[in-house]
Amino acid sequence: MKKITVAIDGFSSCGKSTMAKELAREAGYIYVDSGAMYRAVSLFCIQNGWLTDTDINIEELERNIETIHISFKTNNEGKSETYLNGKNVENEIRTLEVANGASRVSTLGFVRRELVRQQQLMGDDKGIVMDGRDIGTVVFPTAELKIFLTASPEIRAKRRLDEMAEKGETPDYEAVLANVIERDDRDQNRAESPLRKANDAIVIDNSNLTRNEQREILRTLFNEKTLE
Ligand code: DC
């Protein structure tokens, strides 16, 4: 069976990482959550006082960008966790504050260039599933299998609401929906590597798909590409 590169792009809260993780596990491939890397940069800025509601200290971030080292390690339960300069930050990067910061630092060209460089190194030997926004267009333009995953903003807001409720939070639906729409807008309209479907990507709209249906579609596509 041929070893390939799988790029999964799409809007936030579409279930990209669930899909990518499952495929990587089944195929015995490396899984990389590229969004976690932008979140780690956001956390690094917050920790240093370089990111507030209104400002980013771009000069300091640029001066220090090469000191940011992001890696992934699999924990005892088989789950991939994000490390920032050797420290496990998996829980810290999942807050709304860090997510909003990630959406802002990801508009900066020098941040993208550094993270893309690190991502391309991770994919040197193929056998990788990476999810994000620019994986099929910029990071791995020659990936054999490219998926563009989408779902309506309302469905994604509802999914995010359910996730937050599971953690005991009680967010307001309208506020969550507004945040989904704001982040979509920023992801699609930034000047640097905006979220776009690659010409050769296959679109999957999972608004009305069960997880099993989605899994079956992906498995069929993966098998086609690896048996070619
Ligand atoms: O997928 P996520 O929500 O964890 O991503 C966090 C932010 O990083 C999101 O606003 C989009 C951005 N991002 C990006 O610009 N490029 C990527 N390859 C992955 C994420």
XYZ file of N, CA and C and ligand atoms in Angstrom:
704
model
N 0.828 -1.207 0.000
C 0.000 0.000 0.000
C 0.863 1.257 0.000
N 0.513 2.215 -0.842
C 1.313 3.438 -0.968
C 1.144 4.333 0.266
N 2.262 4.923 0.770
C 2.163 5.860 1.896
C 1.892 7.254 1.326
N 0.861 7.912 1.831
C 0.498 9.205 1.243
C 0.454 10.325 2.298
N 0.185 11.544 1.815
C -0.030 12.709 2.684
C -1.500 13.090 2.580
N -2.127 13.300 3.740
C -3.545 13.671 3.740
C -3.687 15.066 4.344
N -4.303 15.970 3.576
C -4.522 17.347 4.037
C -6.015 17.547 4.267
N -6.381 17.975 5.479
C -7.803 18.215 5.772
C -7.959 19.676 6.192
N -8.628 20.447 5.341
C -8.841 21.866 5.653
C -10.325 22.135 5.828
N -10.619 23.277 6.440
C -12.014 23.668 6.570
C -12.203 24.673 7.682
N -13.463 25.067 7.853
C -13.811 26.074 8.860
C -13.604 25.529 10.275
N -13.635 26.449 11.257
C -13.484 26.003 12.656
C -14.725 25.214 13.083
N -14.518 24.307 14.021
C -15.605 23.489 14.598
C -16.385 22.662 13.578
N -15.681 22.193 12.552
C -16.318 21.301 11.561
C -16.107 19.840 11.917
N -15.253 19.599 12.895
C -14.908 18.222 13.220
C -13.701 17.735 12.432
N -12.868 18.665 11.957
C -11.682 18.273 11.185
C -10.754 17.388 12.008
N -10.528 17.802 13.260
C -9.525 17.063 14.029
C -10.039 15.676 14.415
N -11.331 15.557 14.679
C -11.880 14.219 14.994
C -11.665 13.301 13.792
N -11.983 13.848 12.616
C -11.859 13.079 11.383
C -10.396 12.705 11.116
N -9.514 13.690 11.272
C -8.104 13.482 10.968
C -7.477 12.474 11.943
N -7.836 12.607 13.223
C -7.278 11.709 14.246
C -7.690 10.261 13.989
N -8.968 10.074 13.676
C -9.471 8.709 13.437
C -8.752 8.062 12.266
N -8.609 8.843 11.181
C -7.955 8.294 9.990
C -6.497 7.955 10.311
N -5.814 8.868 11.024
C -4.401 8.633 11.348
C -4.266 7.352 12.184
N -5.181 7.188 13.153
C -5.105 5.998 14.009
C -5.293 4.727 13.183
N -6.322 4.733 12.331
C -6.610 3.532 11.531
C -5.476 3.216 10.563
N -4.886 4.263 9.985
C -3.858 4.055 8.951
C -2.467 3.880 9.553
N -2.326 4.169 10.858
C -1.001 4.120 11.479
C -0.149 5.310 11.034
N -0.806 6.436 10.745
C -0.126 7.641 10.301
C 0.084 8.598 11.476
N 1.004 9.573 11.295
C 1.188 10.653 12.268
C 0.010 11.613 12.104
N -0.493 12.144 13.229
C -1.545 13.149 13.146
C -0.995 14.484 13.635
N -1.195 15.547 12.867
C -0.758 16.879 13.322
C -1.915 17.874 13.224
N -2.200 18.497 14.365
C -3.243 19.519 14.476
C -2.546 20.870 14.291
N -2.578 21.411 13.070
C -1.810 22.648 12.826
C -2.429 23.837 13.566
N -3.742 23.791 13.822
C -4.387 24.870 14.578
C -3.793 24.977 15.977
N -3.411 23.810 16.550
C -2.819 23.810 17.894
C -1.512 24.598 17.892
N -0.834 24.621 16.738
C 0.440 25.339 16.661
C 0.188 26.856 16.687
N -0.853 27.313 15.969
C -1.198 28.747 16.026
C -1.700 29.108 17.426
N -2.407 28.172 18.060
C -2.867 28.410 19.430
C -1.666 28.521 20.380
N -0.643 27.694 20.159
C 0.541 27.735 21.028
C 1.258 29.087 20.885
N 1.306 29.612 19.659
C 1.926 30.939 19.455
C 1.090 31.998 20.186
N -0.229 31.869 20.105
C -1.110 32.812 20.798
C -0.858 32.755 22.313
N -0.773 31.542 22.845
C -0.521 31.387 24.288
C 0.819 32.010 24.669
N 1.830 31.780 23.849
C 3.169 32.323 24.096
C 3.087 33.852 24.195
N 2.312 34.459 23.291
C 2.153 35.921 23.307
C 1.416 36.375 24.562
N 0.358 35.667 24.925
C -0.427 36.044 26.116
C 0.474 35.951 27.356
N 1.236 34.852 27.439
C 2.113 34.660 28.605
C 3.149 35.782 28.733
N 3.564 36.320 27.585
C 4.580 37.384 27.614
C 3.984 38.783 27.647
N 2.661 38.856 27.678
C 2.000 40.165 27.715
C 2.031 40.875 26.372
N 2.148 40.113 25.275
C 2.239 40.723 23.948
C 0.917 40.710 23.193
N -0.115 40.153 23.826
C -1.403 40.059 23.129
C -2.504 40.488 24.088
N -3.168 41.607 23.729
C -4.313 42.044 24.532
C -5.523 42.082 23.605
N -6.676 42.509 24.120
C -7.885 42.554 23.297
C -7.712 43.435 22.066
N -6.866 44.446 22.199
C -6.765 45.414 21.103
C -5.436 45.369 20.347
N -4.387 44.834 20.981
C -3.043 44.946 20.402
C -2.276 43.635 20.341
N -1.370 43.558 19.353
C -0.353 42.485 19.362
C 0.987 43.206 19.284
N 1.916 42.806 20.131
C 3.254 43.386 20.051
C 4.027 42.627 18.961
N 3.825 43.087 17.729
C 4.357 42.365 16.571
C 5.886 42.347 16.585
N 6.478 43.467 16.998
C 7.948 43.553 17.010
C 8.579 42.485 17.898
N 8.034 42.381 19.134
C 8.591 41.392 20.075
C 8.358 39.974 19.565
N 7.161 39.747 19.034
C 6.855 38.398 18.535
C 7.810 38.037 17.397
N 8.020 38.973 16.503
C 8.901 38.689 15.351
C 10.334 38.432 15.816
N 10.765 39.239 16.809
C 12.139 39.065 17.303
C 12.334 37.678 17.934
N 11.239 37.148 18.517
C 11.367 35.901 19.275
C 10.797 34.679 18.563
N 10.342 34.846 17.317
C 9.591 33.760 16.670
C 10.397 32.458 16.595
N 11.716 32.597 16.430
C 12.510 31.362 16.297
C 12.754 30.674 17.632
N 12.332 31.300 18.722
C 12.501 30.642 20.031
C 11.256 29.817 20.388
N 10.268 29.842 19.505
C 9.037 29.094 19.790
C 9.138 27.708 19.153
N 9.183 26.681 19.985
C 9.285 25.322 19.455
C 8.047 24.536 19.855
N 7.360 24.055 18.854
C 6.108 23.335 19.120
C 6.283 21.882 18.703
N 5.841 20.996 19.582
C 5.932 19.571 19.247
C 4.681 18.866 19.767
N 4.541 17.616 19.377
C 3.388 16.819 19.803
C 3.902 15.510 20.386
N 3.254 15.091 21.508
C 3.604 13.782 22.064
C 2.315 13.037 22.359
N 2.348 11.745 22.209
C 1.153 10.945 22.481
C 1.152 10.560 23.955
N 0.025 10.808 24.640
C -0.028 10.477 26.074
C -0.378 8.994 26.285
N -0.518 8.588 27.560
C -0.747 7.170 27.873
C -2.049 6.640 27.286
N -3.008 7.575 27.054
C -4.294 7.121 26.483
C -4.291 7.165 24.956
N -3.125 7.432 24.369
C -3.032 7.437 22.908
C -3.451 8.757 22.285
N -3.621 9.795 23.129
C -4.075 11.087 22.605
C -2.854 11.985 22.360
N -2.856 12.674 21.205
C -1.743 13.560 20.883
C -1.897 14.875 21.670
N -0.821 15.308 22.321
C -0.881 16.544 23.116
C 0.192 17.533 22.641
N -0.142 18.817 22.767
C 0.720 19.884 22.247
C 1.707 20.355 23.317
N 2.975 20.517 22.900
C 4.016 21.010 23.804
C 4.586 22.316 23.261
N 4.722 23.299 24.157
C 5.325 24.575 23.787
C 6.634 24.699 24.553
N 7.733 24.760 23.824
C 9.064 24.786 24.428
C 9.193 23.762 25.558
N 8.767 22.550 25.246
C 8.948 21.423 26.174
C 7.878 21.278 27.237
N 6.916 22.215 27.320
C 5.886 22.140 28.372
C 4.540 21.754 27.741
N 3.849 20.839 28.411
C 2.536 20.405 27.915
C 1.524 21.539 28.092
N 0.970 22.027 26.970
C 0.021 23.152 27.037
C -1.338 22.759 26.453
N -1.574 21.442 26.347
C -2.774 20.967 25.654
C -4.065 21.586 26.216
N -4.186 21.670 27.544
C -5.422 22.246 28.104
C -5.453 23.760 27.964
N -4.305 24.379 28.222
C -4.258 25.851 28.183
C -4.614 26.436 26.819
N -4.292 25.706 25.733
C -4.544 26.285 24.399
C -5.985 26.128 23.943
N -6.820 25.457 24.746
C -8.195 25.195 24.289
C -9.202 26.234 24.782
N -8.745 27.343 25.373
C -9.694 28.354 25.853
C -10.102 29.290 24.695
N -11.225 29.984 24.899
C -11.705 30.912 23.870
C -10.726 32.075 23.690
N -10.107 32.512 24.795
C -9.144 33.623 24.721
C -7.973 33.242 23.791
N -7.457 32.031 24.000
C -6.325 31.584 23.176
C -6.774 31.394 21.720
N -7.996 30.865 21.527
C -8.501 30.654 20.153
C -8.631 31.988 19.424
N -9.147 32.989 20.105
C -9.296 34.300 19.466
C -7.924 34.895 19.139
N -6.978 34.710 20.041
C -5.609 35.192 19.799
C -4.986 34.452 18.620
N -5.271 33.144 18.511
C -4.707 32.333 17.422
C -5.219 32.848 16.090
N -6.490 33.188 16.068
C -7.070 33.689 14.822
C -6.385 35.005 14.430
N -5.911 35.772 15.409
C -5.232 37.045 15.091
C -3.759 36.826 14.737
N -3.030 36.014 15.519
C -1.598 35.834 15.177
C -1.442 35.087 13.847
N -2.484 34.306 13.476
C -2.363 33.541 12.232
C -2.487 34.439 10.999
N -2.782 35.734 11.190
C -2.827 36.650 10.043
C -1.420 37.196 9.720
N -0.453 36.935 10.601
C 0.890 37.523 10.419
C 1.771 36.622 9.541
N 2.316 37.204 8.487
C 3.103 36.439 7.520
C 4.288 35.717 8.141
N 5.026 36.383 9.041
C 6.232 35.741 9.592
C 5.863 34.571 10.505
N 4.700 34.654 11.154
C 4.242 33.528 11.993
C 3.914 32.343 11.076
N 3.186 32.622 10.000
C 2.787 31.543 9.086
C 4.022 30.888 8.464
N 4.983 31.710 8.049
C 6.172 31.141 7.391
C 6.904 30.192 8.338
N 7.039 30.586 9.618
C 7.749 29.738 10.571
C 6.976 28.442 10.841
N 5.665 28.571 11.022
C 4.898 27.348 11.323
C 4.812 26.431 10.097
N 4.675 27.013 8.927
C 4.635 26.181 7.710
C 5.960 25.419 7.577
N 7.057 26.107 7.888
C 8.373 25.441 7.811
C 8.399 24.222 8.744
N 7.934 24.422 9.991
C 7.924 23.317 10.958
C 6.981 22.197 10.494
N 5.837 22.584 9.911
C 4.855 21.578 9.467
C 5.406 20.753 8.300
N 6.098 21.431 7.377
C 6.632 20.700 6.222
C 7.701 19.700 6.660
N 8.480 20.067 7.681
C 9.485 19.136 8.198
C 8.817 17.886 8.767
N 7.684 18.097 9.481
C 6.970 16.962 10.080
C 6.456 15.999 8.999
N 6.199 16.537 7.792
C 5.593 15.714 6.747
C 6.577 15.173 5.729
N 7.862 15.350 6.001
C 8.905 14.945 5.050
C 8.764 13.509 4.549
N 8.379 12.609 5.467
C 8.354 11.176 5.097
C 6.969 10.678 4.716
N 6.042 11.573 4.464
C 4.633 11.209 4.197
C 4.063 10.413 5.384
N 2.970 9.666 5.164
C 2.380 8.929 6.293
C 1.884 9.887 7.353
N 1.281 10.996 6.916
C 0.855 12.037 7.857
C -0.555 12.522 7.483
N -1.347 12.812 8.520
C -2.642 13.470 8.317
C -2.542 14.787 9.067
N -2.682 15.900 8.337
C -2.599 17.204 9.001
C -3.892 17.970 8.740
N -4.429 18.595 9.777
C -5.628 19.400 9.549
C -5.337 20.867 9.831
N -6.103 21.738 9.140
C -5.869 23.173 9.318
C -6.672 24.005 8.340
N -6.045 25.072 7.844
C -6.734 25.966 6.911
C -6.011 26.049 5.563
N -4.691 25.845 5.591
C -3.884 26.044 4.375
C -3.046 24.809 4.077
N -3.492 23.662 4.541
C -2.647 22.463 4.395
C -2.613 22.003 2.933
N -3.783 21.956 2.297
C -3.825 21.517 0.899
C -3.349 22.585 -0.072
N -3.379 23.847 0.349
C -2.999 24.932 -0.571
C -1.537 25.351 -0.413
N -1.023 25.397 0.832
C 0.320 25.957 1.075
C 1.295 24.929 1.669
N 0.865 24.232 2.707
C 1.813 23.361 3.433
C 2.161 22.130 2.580
N 1.123 21.418 2.104
C 1.359 20.228 1.276
C 0.555 20.333 -0.028
N 0.990 21.241 -0.934
C 0.206 21.410 -2.170
C 0.181 20.153 -3.039
N 1.130 19.223 -2.801
C 1.131 18.009 -3.629
C 0.536 16.806 -2.885
N -0.157 17.060 -1.768
C -0.770 15.950 -1.007
C -1.656 15.117 -1.929
N -1.603 13.802 -1.746
C -2.374 12.908 -2.624
C -3.868 12.975 -2.323
N -4.207 13.222 -1.040
C -5.634 13.303 -0.681
C -5.889 14.604 0.063
N -6.769 15.434 -0.526
C -7.114 16.714 0.098
C -8.620 16.757 0.328
N -8.993 17.067 1.570
C -10.408 17.159 1.918
C -10.690 18.598 2.342
N -11.794 19.129 1.889
C -12.258 20.428 2.396
C -13.572 20.158 3.121
N -13.501 20.274 4.454
C -14.654 19.908 5.287
C -15.453 21.156 5.637
N -16.765 21.061 5.523
C -17.579 22.223 5.845
C -18.903 21.796 6.486
N -19.522 22.765 7.186
C -20.856 22.563 7.777
C -21.396 23.968 8.012
N -22.701 24.103 8.158
C -23.268 25.451 8.304
C -22.806 26.084 9.626
N -22.711 27.428 9.682
C -22.293 28.091 10.929
C -23.205 27.729 12.110
N -24.507 27.595 11.841
C -25.453 27.288 12.929
C -25.167 25.910 13.515
N -24.907 24.944 12.649
C -24.617 23.588 13.135
C -23.297 23.587 13.899
N -22.310 24.322 13.410
C -21.014 24.352 14.100
C -21.128 25.045 15.452
N -21.950 26.112 15.515
C -22.139 26.799 16.796
C -22.825 25.859 17.793
N -23.776 25.097 17.300
C -24.502 24.158 18.171
C -23.542 23.078 18.697
N -22.658 22.575 17.807
C -21.690 21.549 18.227
C -20.751 22.122 19.292
N -20.313 23.381 19.061
C -19.399 23.977 20.031
C -20.102 24.193 21.380
N -21.370 24.587 21.299
C -22.172 24.782 22.510
C -22.265 23.471 23.305
N -22.492 22.371 22.585
C -22.597 21.058 23.255
C -21.282 20.688 23.932
N -20.167 20.974 23.222
C -18.843 20.659 23.802
C -18.625 21.456 25.084
N -19.018 22.747 25.038
C -18.807 23.612 26.204
C -19.715 23.166 27.351
N -20.940 22.774 27.013
C -21.883 22.305 28.039
C -21.327 21.062 28.726
N -20.673 20.190 27.930
C -20.071 18.976 28.503
C -19.007 19.312 29.535
N -18.349 20.476 29.340
C -17.310 20.898 30.294
C -17.916 21.678 31.445
N -19.255 21.766 31.489
C -19.918 22.460 32.594
C -20.090 23.956 32.357
N -19.751 24.428 31.122
C -19.917 25.851 30.833
C -21.343 26.094 30.316
N -21.828 27.347 30.470
C -23.191 27.645 30.015
C -23.175 28.851 29.068
N -22.612 28.649 27.871
C -22.491 29.779 26.954
C -23.826 30.122 26.290
N -23.889 31.322 25.734
C -25.084 31.801 25.057
C -24.964 31.445 23.564
N -26.006 30.827 22.982
C -25.943 30.369 21.588
C -25.598 31.509 20.624
N -26.256 32.650 20.803
C -26.028 33.768 19.874
C -24.569 34.233 19.920
N -23.989 34.249 21.137
C -22.591 34.696 21.281
C -21.653 33.703 20.605
N -21.934 32.410 20.764
C -21.083 31.383 20.149
C -21.197 31.469 18.631
N -22.424 31.653 18.127
C -22.630 31.763 16.682
C -21.888 32.989 16.130
N -21.975 34.106 16.855
C -21.291 35.327 16.403
C -19.786 35.088 16.339
N -19.261 34.346 17.317
C -17.823 34.058 17.340
C -17.424 33.149 16.166
N -18.265 32.164 15.847
C -17.990 31.273 14.706
C -17.923 32.108 13.424
N -18.905 33.005 13.261
C -18.975 33.815 12.036
C -17.788 34.779 11.951
N -17.412 35.357 13.095
C -16.280 36.297 13.111
C -14.979 35.583 12.723
N -14.783 34.375 13.274
C -13.544 33.650 12.962
C -13.528 33.175 11.507
N -14.689 32.759 10.989
C -14.772 32.361 9.566
C -14.339 33.526 8.697
N -14.861 34.695 9.057
C -14.595 35.889 8.267
C -13.095 36.186 8.260
N -12.479 36.106 9.455
C -11.045 36.404 9.540
C -10.233 35.333 8.786
N -10.617 34.065 8.938
C -9.885 32.980 8.261
C -9.948 33.128 6.741
N -11.107 33.572 6.236
C -11.293 33.625 4.780
C -10.768 34.902 4.149
N -10.713 35.958 4.951
C -10.404 37.264 4.349
C -9.043 37.824 4.692
N -8.212 37.059 5.433
C -6.873 37.590 5.713
C -6.049 37.558 4.429
N -5.041 38.458 4.400
C -4.222 38.567 3.192
C -3.302 37.358 3.051
N -2.785 36.863 4.187
C -1.808 35.763 4.164
C -2.515 34.416 4.183
N -2.309 33.605 3.171
C -2.856 32.246 3.103
C -4.277 32.121 3.655
N -5.238 32.837 3.078
C -6.610 32.713 3.589
C -7.152 31.296 3.387
N -8.168 30.960 4.154
C -8.785 29.642 4.001
C -9.433 29.548 2.621
N -8.961 28.597 1.832
C -9.487 28.373 0.479
C -9.534 26.884 0.236
N -10.463 26.472 -0.591
C -10.468 25.071 -1.015
C -9.409 24.936 -2.100
N -8.517 23.966 -1.971
C -7.555 23.718 -3.055
C -8.346 23.213 -4.266
N -7.849 23.497 -5.469
C -8.595 23.082 -6.677
C -8.873 21.595 -6.705
N -7.904 20.814 -6.181
C -8.074 19.361 -6.245
C -8.589 18.767 -4.935
N -9.160 19.616 -4.065
C -9.705 19.079 -2.798
C -11.131 18.559 -3.006
N -11.490 17.570 -2.214
C -12.848 17.008 -2.279
C -13.654 17.624 -1.139
N -14.806 18.197 -1.474
C -15.617 18.860 -0.443
C -16.516 17.844 0.251
N -16.491 17.873 1.585
C -17.452 17.073 2.359
C -18.208 18.043 3.262
N -19.512 18.163 3.043
C -20.346 18.979 3.937
C -20.968 18.004 4.925
N -20.558 18.122 6.193
C -21.036 17.118 7.157
C -22.207 17.627 7.999
N -22.885 18.702 7.529
C -24.017 19.253 8.303
C -25.027 18.154 8.637
N -25.276 17.282 7.660
C -26.297 16.256 7.892
C -25.744 14.840 7.823
N -24.462 14.701 8.113
C -23.869 13.354 8.090
C -23.657 12.854 9.511
N -23.851 11.568 9.739
C -23.474 11.008 11.040
C -21.954 10.788 10.997
N -21.395 10.542 12.183
C -19.950 10.314 12.231
C -19.571 9.072 11.421
N -20.441 8.049 11.496
C -20.162 6.816 10.747
C -20.188 7.038 9.248
N -21.170 7.817 8.803
C -21.264 8.093 7.354
C -20.008 8.826 6.888
N -19.605 9.817 7.693
C -18.418 10.592 7.337
C -17.172 9.698 7.297
N -17.083 8.822 8.302
C -15.924 7.917 8.388
C -15.841 7.035 7.136
N -17.013 6.520 6.724
C -17.069 5.647 5.542
C -16.606 6.379 4.285
N -17.064 7.629 4.122
C -16.680 8.412 2.931
C -15.165 8.590 2.908
N -14.605 8.965 4.061
C -13.168 9.219 4.125
C -12.368 7.940 3.879
N -12.837 6.854 4.476
C -12.117 5.579 4.331
C -12.074 5.161 2.854
N -13.208 5.326 2.169
C -13.267 4.969 0.744
C -12.275 5.812 -0.058
N -12.251 7.128 0.224
C -11.334 8.010 -0.515
C -9.880 7.640 -0.235
N -9.593 7.353 1.037
C -8.226 7.004 1.436
C -7.794 5.704 0.743
N -8.692 4.715 0.738
C -8.350 3.433 0.111
C -8.084 3.614 -1.380
N -8.911 4.423 -2.020
C -8.704 4.668 -3.459
C -7.312 5.221 -3.716
N -6.896 6.186 -2.877
C -5.602 6.850 -3.108
C -4.418 5.953 -2.773
N -4.555 5.127 -1.758
C -3.396 4.325 -1.349
C -3.261 3.067 -2.205
N -4.361 2.662 -2.851
C -4.278 1.454 -3.692
C -4.014 1.793 -5.153
N -3.980 3.090 -5.460
C -3.811 3.520 -6.864
C -2.575 2.940 -7.510
O -8.434 24.892 14.091
P -8.256 25.817 15.297
O -9.529 26.463 15.754
O -7.537 25.155 16.423
O -7.300 26.982 14.750
C -6.943 28.067 15.538
C -6.735 29.300 14.647
O -5.567 29.142 13.844
C -7.895 29.600 13.682
O -8.328 30.929 13.839
C -7.326 29.454 12.306
C -5.845 29.436 12.488
N -5.211 28.430 11.649
C -4.598 28.847 10.484
O -4.637 30.033 10.162
N -3.950 27.947 9.703
C -3.922 26.652 10.028
N -3.275 25.789 9.241
C -4.570 26.195 11.201
C -5.218 27.122 11.996
